[in-house]
GROMACS .gro file of C-alpha atoms in nm:
model
  287
    1MET     CA    1   0.100  -6.042  -6.533
    2GLU     CA    2   0.142  -5.837  -6.216
    3TRP     CA    3   0.517  -5.821  -6.278
    4GLU     CA    4   0.464  -5.689  -6.633
    5ARG     CA    5   0.234  -5.419  -6.500
    6ALA     CA    6   0.488  -5.326  -6.230
    7LYS     CA    7   0.767  -5.297  -6.489
    8ASN     CA    8   0.550  -5.061  -6.693
    9TYR     CA    9   0.490  -4.844  -6.387
   10ILE     CA   10   0.863  -4.836  -6.312
   11LEU     CA   11   0.939  -4.744  -6.673
   12ILE     CA   12   0.683  -4.462  -6.664
   13ALA     CA   13   0.830  -4.337  -6.336
   14PHE     CA   14   1.181  -4.328  -6.487
   15VAL     CA   15   1.054  -4.139  -6.792
   16MET     CA   16   0.877  -3.883  -6.571
   17LEU     CA   17   1.188  -3.846  -6.355
   18ASN     CA   18   1.405  -3.782  -6.661
   19LEU     CA   19   1.158  -3.528  -6.794
   20GLY     CA   20   1.157  -3.354  -6.457
   21LEU     CA   21   1.538  -3.344  -6.446
   22ALA     CA   22   1.551  -3.213  -6.802
   23PHE     CA   23   1.309  -2.934  -6.708
   24LEU     CA   24   1.513  -2.843  -6.400
   25LEU     CA   25   1.837  -2.837  -6.600
   26HIS     CA   26   1.674  -2.619  -6.865
   27PHE     CA   27   1.543  -2.381  -6.599
   28GLU     CA   28   1.884  -2.367  -6.429
   29ASP     CA   29   2.053  -2.303  -6.763
   30ARG     CA   30   1.820  -2.011  -6.839
   31ARG     CA   31   1.867  -1.874  -6.489
   32PHE     CA   32   2.237  -1.810  -6.558
   33THR     CA   33   2.207  -1.703  -6.921
   34LEU     CA   34   2.182  -1.343  -7.035
   35THR     CA   35   1.873  -1.320  -7.256
   36GLY     CA   36   1.854  -1.130  -7.581
   37ASP     CA   37   1.615  -0.878  -7.424
   38ARG     CA   38   1.861  -0.804  -7.144
   39VAL     CA   39   2.144  -0.761  -7.395
   40ARG     CA   40   1.938  -0.512  -7.600
   41THR     CA   41   1.838  -0.325  -7.284
   42ILE     CA   42   2.195  -0.281  -7.159
   43HIS     CA   43   2.303  -0.162  -7.505
   44GLU     CA   44   2.032   0.105  -7.493
   45VAL     CA   45   2.104   0.214  -7.135
   46LEU     CA   46   2.477   0.246  -7.206
   47ALA     CA   47   2.417   0.434  -7.533
   48ASN     CA   48   2.191   0.680  -7.350
   49ASN     CA   49   2.491   0.756  -7.128
   50ASN     CA   50   2.737   0.801  -7.415
   51ILE     CA   51   2.890   0.453  -7.373
   52ILE     CA   52   2.898   0.228  -7.679
   53LEU     CA   53   2.933  -0.149  -7.641
   54TYR     CA   54   3.131  -0.269  -7.944
   55THR     CA   55   3.151  -0.631  -7.828
   56ALA     CA   56   2.916  -0.906  -7.717
   57PRO     CA   57   2.907  -0.944  -7.337
   58PRO     CA   58   2.947  -1.293  -7.191
   59ARG     CA   59   2.611  -1.472  -7.204
   60ARG     CA   60   2.676  -1.724  -6.925
   61PHE     CA   61   2.733  -1.632  -6.559
   62THR     CA   62   2.715  -1.962  -6.373
   63PRO     CA   63   2.849  -1.980  -6.013
   64MET     CA   64   3.228  -1.994  -5.993
   65PRO     CA   65   3.471  -2.115  -5.724
   66HIS     CA   66   3.774  -1.910  -5.629
   67LEU     CA   67   4.129  -2.034  -5.684
   68ASP     CA   68   4.385  -2.086  -5.411
   69VAL     CA   69   4.712  -1.934  -5.532
   70SER     CA   70   5.045  -1.914  -5.354
   71GLY     CA   71   5.224  -1.590  -5.276
   72TYR     CA   72   5.471  -1.446  -5.524
   73TYR     CA   73   5.790  -1.633  -5.444
   74TYR     CA   74   6.009  -1.806  -5.700
   75ASP     CA   75   6.264  -2.072  -5.778
   76VAL     CA   76   6.555  -1.831  -5.805
   77ASP     CA   77   6.791  -2.093  -5.953
   78LEU     CA   78   6.542  -2.156  -6.233
   79LEU     CA   79   6.511  -1.783  -6.307
   80LEU     CA   80   6.891  -1.751  -6.320
   81GLU     CA   81   6.909  -2.041  -6.563
   82ILE     CA   82   6.637  -1.888  -6.782
   83PHE     CA   83   6.787  -1.540  -6.799
   84PHE     CA   84   7.162  -1.599  -6.770
   85GLY     CA   85   7.214  -1.953  -6.896
   86GLU     CA   86   7.585  -2.034  -6.869
   87ALA     CA   87   7.692  -1.670  -6.823
   88GLU     CA   88   7.883  -1.581  -6.508
   89PHE     CA   89   7.699  -1.350  -6.269
   90PHE     CA   90   7.732  -1.202  -5.922
   91GLU     CA   91   7.469  -1.132  -5.659
   92ILE     CA   92   7.390  -0.812  -5.473
   93GLU     CA   93   7.158  -0.837  -5.173
   94MET     CA   94   6.999  -0.496  -5.117
   95ASP     CA   95   6.797  -0.603  -4.813
   96ALA     CA   96   6.577  -0.895  -4.707
   97GLY     CA   97   6.374  -1.016  -5.004
   98HIS     CA   98   6.544  -0.777  -5.248
   99TYR     CA   99   6.812  -0.926  -5.474
  100ILE     CA  100   6.993  -0.811  -5.785
  101PHE     CA  101   7.192  -1.043  -6.010
  102GLU     CA  102   7.419  -0.906  -6.282
  103THR     CA  103   7.667  -1.045  -6.528
  104GLU     CA  104   8.018  -0.904  -6.507
  105ASN     CA  105   8.011  -0.528  -6.573
  106GLY     CA  106   7.638  -0.567  -6.632
  107ALA     CA  107   7.719  -0.637  -6.996
  108TYR     CA  108   7.461  -0.912  -7.051
  109GLY     CA  109   7.175  -0.843  -6.817
  110ARG     CA  110   7.039  -0.748  -6.479
  111LEU     CA  111   6.782  -0.957  -6.291
  112GLU     CA  112   6.605  -0.799  -5.995
  113ILE     CA  113   6.370  -0.979  -5.754
  114SER     CA  114   6.193  -0.758  -5.504
  115ASN     CA  115   5.869  -0.795  -5.307
  116GLY     CA  116   5.732  -1.056  -5.545
  117PHE     CA  117   5.821  -0.865  -5.863
  118VAL     CA  118   6.078  -0.990  -6.114
  119THR     CA  119   6.244  -0.759  -6.368
  120PHE     CA  120   6.508  -0.848  -6.626
  121ASP     CA  121   6.690  -0.573  -6.817
  122ASN     CA  122   6.855  -0.713  -7.126
  123ARG     CA  123   7.171  -0.507  -7.165
  124ASP     CA  124   7.251  -0.679  -7.496
  125ALA     CA  125   6.952  -0.499  -7.646
  126LEU     CA  126   7.049  -0.151  -7.527
  127GLY     CA  127   7.321  -0.072  -7.777
  128GLU     CA  128   7.306   0.120  -8.102
  129ASN     CA  129   7.271  -0.188  -8.321
  130ASP     CA  130   6.943  -0.101  -8.485
  131GLU     CA  131   6.724   0.203  -8.440
  132GLY     CA  132   6.457   0.082  -8.683
  133GLU     CA  133   6.105  -0.029  -8.600
  134ILE     CA  134   5.973  -0.377  -8.536
  135SER     CA  135   5.635  -0.504  -8.648
  136HIS     CA  136   5.384  -0.666  -8.416
  137THR     CA  137   5.430  -0.993  -8.605
  138GLU     CA  138   5.808  -0.994  -8.551
  139ALA     CA  139   5.777  -0.896  -8.184
  140ILE     CA  140   5.512  -1.161  -8.117
  141ALA     CA  141   5.733  -1.429  -8.275
  142ILE     CA  142   6.021  -1.339  -8.040
  143ALA     CA  143   5.802  -1.333  -7.727
  144ASP     CA  144   5.609  -1.647  -7.823
  145ALA     CA  145   5.936  -1.839  -7.863
  146PHE     CA  146   6.049  -1.737  -7.512
  147ILE     CA  147   5.711  -1.824  -7.356
  148SER     CA  148   5.679  -2.162  -7.528
  149LEU     CA  149   6.029  -2.254  -7.408
  150HIS     CA  150   5.999  -2.145  -7.045
  151PHE     CA  151   5.635  -2.076  -6.950
  152ASP     CA  152   5.414  -2.288  -7.172
  153ASP     CA  153   5.099  -2.245  -6.958
  154PHE     CA  154   5.097  -1.869  -7.027
  155VAL     CA  155   4.905  -1.735  -7.326
  156ARG     CA  156   4.921  -1.406  -7.514
  157ASP     CA  157   4.671  -1.154  -7.383
  158LEU     CA  158   4.754  -0.799  -7.500
  159VAL     CA  159   4.974  -0.647  -7.770
  160ILE     CA  160   5.021  -0.270  -7.786
  161THR     CA  161   5.271  -0.027  -7.937
  162ASP     CA  162   5.486   0.135  -7.673
  163ASP     CA  163   5.526   0.513  -7.654
  164PHE     CA  164   5.883   0.479  -7.781
  165GLY     CA  165   5.804   0.259  -8.079
  166GLY     CA  166   5.863  -0.082  -7.928
  167VAL     CA  167   5.595  -0.345  -7.884
  168ARG     CA  168   5.464  -0.432  -7.538
  169ILE     CA  169   5.324  -0.786  -7.513
  170THR     CA  170   5.147  -0.926  -7.208
  171TYR     CA  171   5.103  -1.296  -7.135
  172ARG     CA  172   4.887  -1.436  -6.856
  173GLN     CA  173   4.869  -1.782  -6.709
  174GLU     CA  174   4.575  -1.994  -6.822
  175TYR     CA  175   4.413  -2.246  -6.589
  176ARG     CA  176   4.129  -2.467  -6.708
  177GLY     CA  177   4.026  -2.221  -6.976
  178ARG     CA  178   4.041  -1.905  -6.759
  179LEU     CA  179   4.313  -1.641  -6.752
  180ILE     CA  180   4.475  -1.557  -6.419
  181HIS     CA  181   4.498  -1.180  -6.462
  182SER     CA  182   4.737  -1.133  -6.168
  183ASN     CA  183   4.984  -1.394  -6.303
  184TYR     CA  184   5.155  -1.211  -6.587
  185ILE     CA  185   5.472  -1.177  -6.794
  186VAL     CA  186   5.523  -0.852  -6.989
  187PHE     CA  187   5.782  -0.798  -7.265
  188LEU     CA  188   5.908  -0.481  -7.426
  189ILE     CA  189   6.051  -0.573  -7.764
  190SER     CA  190   6.214  -0.337  -8.012
  191ALA     CA  191   6.421  -0.379  -8.327
  192ARG     CA  192   6.712  -0.451  -8.090
  193GLY     CA  193   6.528  -0.751  -7.944
  194ILE     CA  194   6.388  -0.810  -7.595
  195GLU     CA  195   6.467  -0.495  -7.396
  196TRP     CA  196   6.309  -0.593  -7.066
  197ILE     CA  197   6.074  -0.845  -6.909
  198ASP     CA  198   5.853  -0.790  -6.604
  199MET     CA  199   5.675  -1.077  -6.433
  200GLN     CA  200   5.474  -1.165  -6.127
  201PHE     CA  201   5.296  -1.492  -6.058
  202GLY     CA  202   5.193  -1.727  -5.782
  203ARG     CA  203   5.160  -2.103  -5.806
  204ILE     CA  204   4.805  -2.223  -5.868
  205ILE     CA  205   4.710  -2.481  -5.606
  206SER     CA  206   4.347  -2.573  -5.677
  207HIS     CA  207   3.988  -2.456  -5.711
  208SER     CA  208   3.798  -2.409  -5.386
  209ALA     CA  209   3.537  -2.669  -5.303
  210ASP     CA  210   3.234  -2.439  -5.327
  211ALA     CA  211   3.117  -2.220  -5.614
  212ARG     CA  212   2.962  -1.880  -5.543
  213MET     CA  213   2.706  -1.684  -5.741
  214ILE     CA  214   2.850  -1.413  -5.964
  215PHE     CA  215   2.680  -1.101  -6.091
  216ALA     CA  216   2.538  -1.096  -6.442
  217PRO     CA  217   2.730  -0.906  -6.712
  218ASP     CA  218   2.457  -0.642  -6.754
  219GLU     CA  219   2.469  -0.566  -6.379
  220ILE     CA  220   2.847  -0.533  -6.404
  221LEU     CA  221   2.812  -0.295  -6.699
  222LEU     CA  222   2.572  -0.078  -6.499
  223THR     CA  223   2.838  -0.048  -6.227
  224PHE     CA  224   3.093   0.048  -6.491
  225MET     CA  225   2.852   0.306  -6.634
  226GLN     CA  226   2.802   0.466  -6.293
  227HIS     CA  227   3.181   0.482  -6.249
  228VAL     CA  228   3.251   0.663  -6.579
  229GLN     CA  229   2.924   0.841  -6.666
  230HIS     CA  230   3.045   1.184  -6.555
  231GLU     CA  231   3.351   1.162  -6.780
  232ALA     CA  232   3.152   0.993  -7.059
  233ALA     CA  233   2.913   1.288  -7.076
  234ASN     CA  234   3.189   1.488  -7.252
  235ASN     CA  235   3.412   1.208  -7.374
  236PRO     CA  236   3.229   0.904  -7.520
  237LYS     CA  237   3.348   0.562  -7.404
  238PHE     CA  238   3.378   0.270  -7.645
  239ILE     CA  239   3.395  -0.075  -7.485
  240SER     CA  240   3.600  -0.311  -7.703
  241GLN     CA  241   3.605  -0.624  -7.484
  242ILE     CA  242   3.453  -0.772  -7.169
  243ASP     CA  243   3.550  -1.109  -7.022
  244ILE     CA  244   3.585  -1.299  -6.693
  245VAL     CA  245   3.926  -1.376  -6.541
  246TYR     CA  246   4.070  -1.465  -6.201
  247PHE     CA  247   4.247  -1.193  -6.004
  248GLN     CA  248   4.442  -1.209  -5.679
  249GLU     CA  249   4.389  -0.881  -5.492
  250TYR     CA  250   4.599  -0.968  -5.188
  251LEU     CA  251   4.953  -1.087  -5.228
  252SER     CA  252   5.270  -1.161  -5.041
  253ASP     CA  253   5.621  -1.278  -5.120
  254GLU     CA  254   5.630  -1.482  -4.798
  255ARG     CA  255   5.695  -1.848  -4.864
  256GLY     CA  256   5.399  -2.072  -4.783
  257SER     CA  257   5.144  -1.792  -4.811
  258ILE     CA  258   4.819  -1.869  -4.995
  259TYR     CA  259   4.559  -1.615  -5.109
  260PRO     CA  260   4.236  -1.648  -5.309
  261ALA     CA  261   4.213  -1.541  -5.671
  262VAL     CA  262   3.847  -1.460  -5.736
  263PRO     CA  263   3.645  -1.405  -6.055
  264PHE     CA  264   3.663  -1.054  -6.198
  265TYR     CA  265   3.510  -0.901  -6.506
  266ARG     CA  266   3.756  -0.709  -6.722
  267ILE     CA  267   3.626  -0.421  -6.932
  268PHE     CA  268   3.853  -0.276  -7.200
  269VAL     CA  269   3.785   0.076  -7.328
  270ILE     CA  270   3.935   0.203  -7.653
  271ASP     CA  271   4.215   0.458  -7.594
  272ASN     CA  272   4.219   0.383  -7.221
  273ASP     CA  273   4.559   0.276  -7.086
  274MET     CA  274   4.423   0.030  -6.830
  275GLU     CA  275   4.137  -0.216  -6.826
  276PHE     CA  276   3.866  -0.183  -6.561
  277LEU     CA  277   3.839  -0.467  -6.309
  278ILE     CA  278   3.509  -0.543  -6.133
  279ASN     CA  279   3.473  -0.815  -5.869
  280ALA     CA  280   3.221  -1.068  -6.000
  281TYR     CA  281   3.122  -1.177  -5.647
  282THR     CA  282   3.054  -0.829  -5.509
  283ASN     CA  283   3.006  -0.608  -5.819
  284THR     CA  284   3.262  -0.358  -5.690
  285ILE     CA  285   3.514  -0.186  -5.913
  286ILE     CA  286   3.875  -0.164  -5.798
  287ASN     CA  287   4.010   0.093  -6.046
   0.00000   0.00000   0.00000
């Protein structure tokens, strides 16, 4: 009889414990969720300063760890295989850490590696073969095929029409559902094909052990507003996208170097050439 009563007490204690944990989880979830009232308020504040938010801001802002990412140094043999294949090439060393590889007479292409940046000029695409235009769909198909073959952990991020009629397509590396903004591959594609490719990326090592609090999206938008409000007074700003990515501010092409990539909010403004980057840990804008 006493044992039956004790089991009942234990069962009640477990139920109460589970209810308590459920309450704490619910409270924690709400703590890092942007409420509807806060969303409406930031819309109004921005509109009063001639800034229109045409997209839904992220609703969740849970603590995030940084990423440890290597410096920008590469497997040169792999790059040569990707860009030149079986073609014969020669090497020019400009100075330490600056190399140029070209096929004979530069007829096929020119690969340059300098200070962590990689550029490939596709000489095959620079003739007079076709001066027509290329659609976004056609350009994307060409770039997607290259990425899926050589860099399958990169995903398409931006597609814009270049000033000269080509299509500029940017891919960024994705890691566990987040884009690494500072790891990128950019194509310029015209009716002649791939004209050039620029790239820069470090090797992702791992998440850090500890997560840090990040600022809420409405606080980030207030910082953005303060940054552009003088210009917005005469030239309205229209925000088309806001998201959270990882960005590596400090970089090196020294082998063995490791630097943190930290969470940043990206804010895209219609008719603005560059996105705005705001550090999610410190709420400071870098451009």
